[in-house]
């Protein structure tokens, strides 16, 4: 005979409750027909677990109940790796009677008289264990093993509720375990938010991918996943979402009429703005208050976001419902570093075009970028040179204007002046170092000096070099 008693369970499940004494009961049966059996129960963690009856006597063909107790109430379940086990030992007791001290001495001496009848694993289960594992998964070895044990016997609705918690805490393995156990990936919360909406809001890329792989769907009327991702500048999430859901709309609006670009603009999330402005994205959508994304970026002082939005928008002077432009909002909020790009740069260009020297000096005194470019790559010097505003050219040069800067077509201020026939401006530019041949991004500008070589005001060594060549 290899054992004298037999347990009625293969594992003992103990429901753990925070700061409470917890217990679980199981039975042992004596397999002997005519002889009583002495029993000893021990655990691998005696400081955590104990028995109300560690030593006992079971009469022939009888059984007894035993209670495993969590000795020290705690806020944390005493999880161990490897898991704790109960060891059941037995010994034949012909007399059928003995005192506890006698039984203790009987099992303290190893020998053939002591049988090792069973080792029973102890599983800590219950919602408190599950919640602890979800929130502390990075600190607990073999979390996945403990978790599967802890959720055994849970209903589908219980598993689904736990799935939400696991998603927010971001453990991909536990999310997978819960779905495999029966949690509903397409369940929605009271606000109609999907599981993937929770994952995006929590910034969980790996969890989002798992939910997508398990067929999680989004409801475009309730889920604002691109808005959520834009708020945290999570372009990686946005790419995954757009690839998985072909009908997702980068121009969708929330209850306030704001698009994902609006949300990104509020937070200065430039990468998200650029992603949304890919083909189909609109930077000029106005929300319920008449605010464009540019209004929000300007009000918050996000220079890079303002510059990015201006690349895809002509709404610099659009007014909101309060009659304010993006420039006005920047001024109102003290964001002086935005004034150039939102208005003063335009004002400087306009002054250079019409020959308003006083206006130019005023702009430059307020910190306007003297080399700021318009949508075509023209600087104020291009405009002044093309219009022949020689006094404006002088002011710009005195304030550090780049004399050989090329526009998007490769034109320099010197070429603009020459092609418009403004020889005195061309002479002034050459005197300040403008080159006759300037290599730009797109081409090489070769100036036709033959048209001007006999003009008395165009006297420069470069002209004679061209003539001698």
Short mmCIF file of C-alpha atoms in Angstrom, two decimals, residues 36-37 57 93-100 102-103:
data_model
loop_
_atom_site.label_atom_id
_atom_site.label_comp_id
_atom_site.label_asym_id
_atom_site.label_seq_id
_atom_site.Cartn_x
_atom_site.Cartn_y
_atom_site.Cartn_z
CA UNK A 36 -7.29 3.83 12.45
CA UNK A 37 -4.84 6.20 10.75
CA UNK A 57 -6.90 10.35 13.96
CA UNK A 93 -2.34 3.60 14.52
CA UNK A 94 -3.29 0.08 15.78
CA UNK A 95 -4.54 1.34 19.15
CA UNK A 96 -6.76 3.94 17.52
CA UNK A 97 -5.94 6.38 20.34
CA UNK A 98 -3.13 8.87 21.03
CA UNK A 99 -2.52 12.30 22.50
CA UNK A 100 -1.44 15.26 20.29
CA UNK A 102 2.26 11.45 20.91
CA UNK A 103 1.26 12.17 17.31
#
